[in-house]
């Protein structure tokens, strides 16, 4: 199991969430098994997103899609403030 972990500041959660929801079909097509959106309790202008994949390769391909097709175009990423910070994580253990 691999997780694409994404963090970034936003300017407006409602606008950001609407854009996130528009890409649901692309996430499904890319092999996202599950997603989680979180916000720090002390910073409502920041989001943390975890997208789970069955392989690291799928996570890497989707990250490339985000970088080249989504985040590179302000119309596709409204309310994005700054450059997202990302990591692809491999699960070593779950409890």
PDB file of C-alpha atoms in Angstrom, residues 9-74:
ATOM      1  CA  UNK A   9      -1.995  26.350   2.181  1.00  0.00           C
ATOM      2  CA  UNK A  10      -5.272  27.483   0.623  1.00  0.00           C
ATOM      3  CA  UNK A  11      -7.123  30.762   0.343  1.00  0.00           C
ATOM      4  CA  UNK A  12     -10.712  29.449   0.572  1.00  0.00           C
ATOM      5  CA  UNK A  13     -11.701  25.954   1.682  1.00  0.00           C
ATOM      6  CA  UNK A  14     -15.075  25.892  -0.083  1.00  0.00           C
ATOM      7  CA  UNK A  15     -13.501  26.837  -3.417  1.00  0.00           C
ATOM      8  CA  UNK A  16     -10.653  24.364  -2.899  1.00  0.00           C
ATOM      9  CA  UNK A  17     -13.064  21.548  -1.940  1.00  0.00           C
ATOM     10  CA  UNK A  18     -15.259  22.123  -4.997  1.00  0.00           C
ATOM     11  CA  UNK A  19     -12.171  21.800  -7.220  1.00  0.00           C
ATOM     12  CA  UNK A  20     -11.035  18.690  -5.307  1.00  0.00           C
ATOM     13  CA  UNK A  21     -14.456  17.115  -5.823  1.00  0.00           C
ATOM     14  CA  UNK A  22     -14.380  17.837  -9.585  1.00  0.00           C
ATOM     15  CA  UNK A  23     -11.329  15.578  -9.869  1.00  0.00           C
ATOM     16  CA  UNK A  24     -13.002  12.569  -8.190  1.00  0.00           C
ATOM     17  CA  UNK A  25     -13.387  10.693 -11.513  1.00  0.00           C
ATOM     18  CA  UNK A  26      -9.692  11.189 -12.266  1.00  0.00           C
ATOM     19  CA  UNK A  27      -8.743   9.899  -8.825  1.00  0.00           C
ATOM     20  CA  UNK A  28     -10.851   6.794  -9.346  1.00  0.00           C
ATOM     21  CA  UNK A  29      -9.410   6.212 -12.827  1.00  0.00           C
ATOM     22  CA  UNK A  30      -5.878   6.626 -11.457  1.00  0.00           C
ATOM     23  CA  UNK A  31      -6.462   3.905  -8.878  1.00  0.00           C
ATOM     24  CA  UNK A  32      -7.071   5.885  -5.699  1.00  0.00           C
ATOM     25  CA  UNK A  33      -8.537   3.362  -3.272  1.00  0.00           C
ATOM     26  CA  UNK A  34      -9.341   5.807  -0.495  1.00  0.00           C
ATOM     27  CA  UNK A  35      -8.750   9.447   0.316  1.00  0.00           C
ATOM     28  CA  UNK A  36      -8.647  11.547   3.455  1.00  0.00           C
ATOM     29  CA  UNK A  37      -8.797  15.352   3.713  1.00  0.00           C
ATOM     30  CA  UNK A  38      -7.741  16.948   6.982  1.00  0.00           C
ATOM     31  CA  UNK A  39      -7.169  20.489   8.258  1.00  0.00           C
ATOM     32  CA  UNK A  40      -5.145  21.555  11.265  1.00  0.00           C
ATOM     33  CA  UNK A  41      -7.364  22.758  14.110  1.00  0.00           C
ATOM     34  CA  UNK A  42      -5.238  25.877  14.446  1.00  0.00           C
ATOM     35  CA  UNK A  43      -5.007  26.717  10.706  1.00  0.00           C
ATOM     36  CA  UNK A  44      -8.205  26.506   8.627  1.00  0.00           C
ATOM     37  CA  UNK A  45      -6.269  27.840   5.606  1.00  0.00           C
ATOM     38  CA  UNK A  46      -4.221  24.638   5.266  1.00  0.00           C
ATOM     39  CA  UNK A  47      -5.136  21.181   3.975  1.00  0.00           C
ATOM     40  CA  UNK A  48      -3.556  17.763   4.288  1.00  0.00           C
ATOM     41  CA  UNK A  49      -4.651  15.127   1.776  1.00  0.00           C
ATOM     42  CA  UNK A  50      -3.778  11.428   1.778  1.00  0.00           C
ATOM     43  CA  UNK A  51      -4.540   9.368  -1.330  1.00  0.00           C
ATOM     44  CA  UNK A  52      -4.075   5.606  -1.015  1.00  0.00           C
ATOM     45  CA  UNK A  53      -2.949   3.429  -3.937  1.00  0.00           C
ATOM     46  CA  UNK A  54      -2.150  -0.256  -4.311  1.00  0.00           C
ATOM     47  CA  UNK A  55       1.271   0.516  -5.861  1.00  0.00           C
ATOM     48  CA  UNK A  56       3.943   3.178  -5.615  1.00  0.00           C
ATOM     49  CA  UNK A  57       3.967   3.449  -9.412  1.00  0.00           C
ATOM     50  CA  UNK A  58       0.305   4.497  -9.456  1.00  0.00           C
ATOM     51  CA  UNK A  59       0.942   7.063  -6.742  1.00  0.00           C
ATOM     52  CA  UNK A  60       3.892   8.480  -8.693  1.00  0.00           C
ATOM     53  CA  UNK A  61       1.882   8.685 -11.924  1.00  0.00           C
ATOM     54  CA  UNK A  62      -0.944  10.515 -10.172  1.00  0.00           C
ATOM     55  CA  UNK A  63       1.504  12.913  -8.543  1.00  0.00           C
ATOM     56  CA  UNK A  64       2.877  13.687 -12.007  1.00  0.00           C
ATOM     57  CA  UNK A  65      -0.685  14.311 -13.241  1.00  0.00           C
ATOM     58  CA  UNK A  66      -1.288  16.712 -10.353  1.00  0.00           C
ATOM     59  CA  UNK A  67       1.952  18.599 -11.011  1.00  0.00           C
ATOM     60  CA  UNK A  68       1.508  18.920 -14.784  1.00  0.00           C
ATOM     61  CA  UNK A  69      -2.268  19.075 -15.280  1.00  0.00           C
ATOM     62  CA  UNK A  70      -3.780  20.388 -12.061  1.00  0.00           C
ATOM     63  CA  UNK A  71      -1.400  22.528 -10.041  1.00  0.00           C
ATOM     64  CA  UNK A  72       0.216  24.065 -13.134  1.00  0.00           C
ATOM     65  CA  UNK A  73      -3.113  25.628 -14.179  1.00  0.00           C
ATOM     66  CA  UNK A  74      -4.726  28.103 -11.742  1.00  0.00           C
TER      67      UNK A  74
END
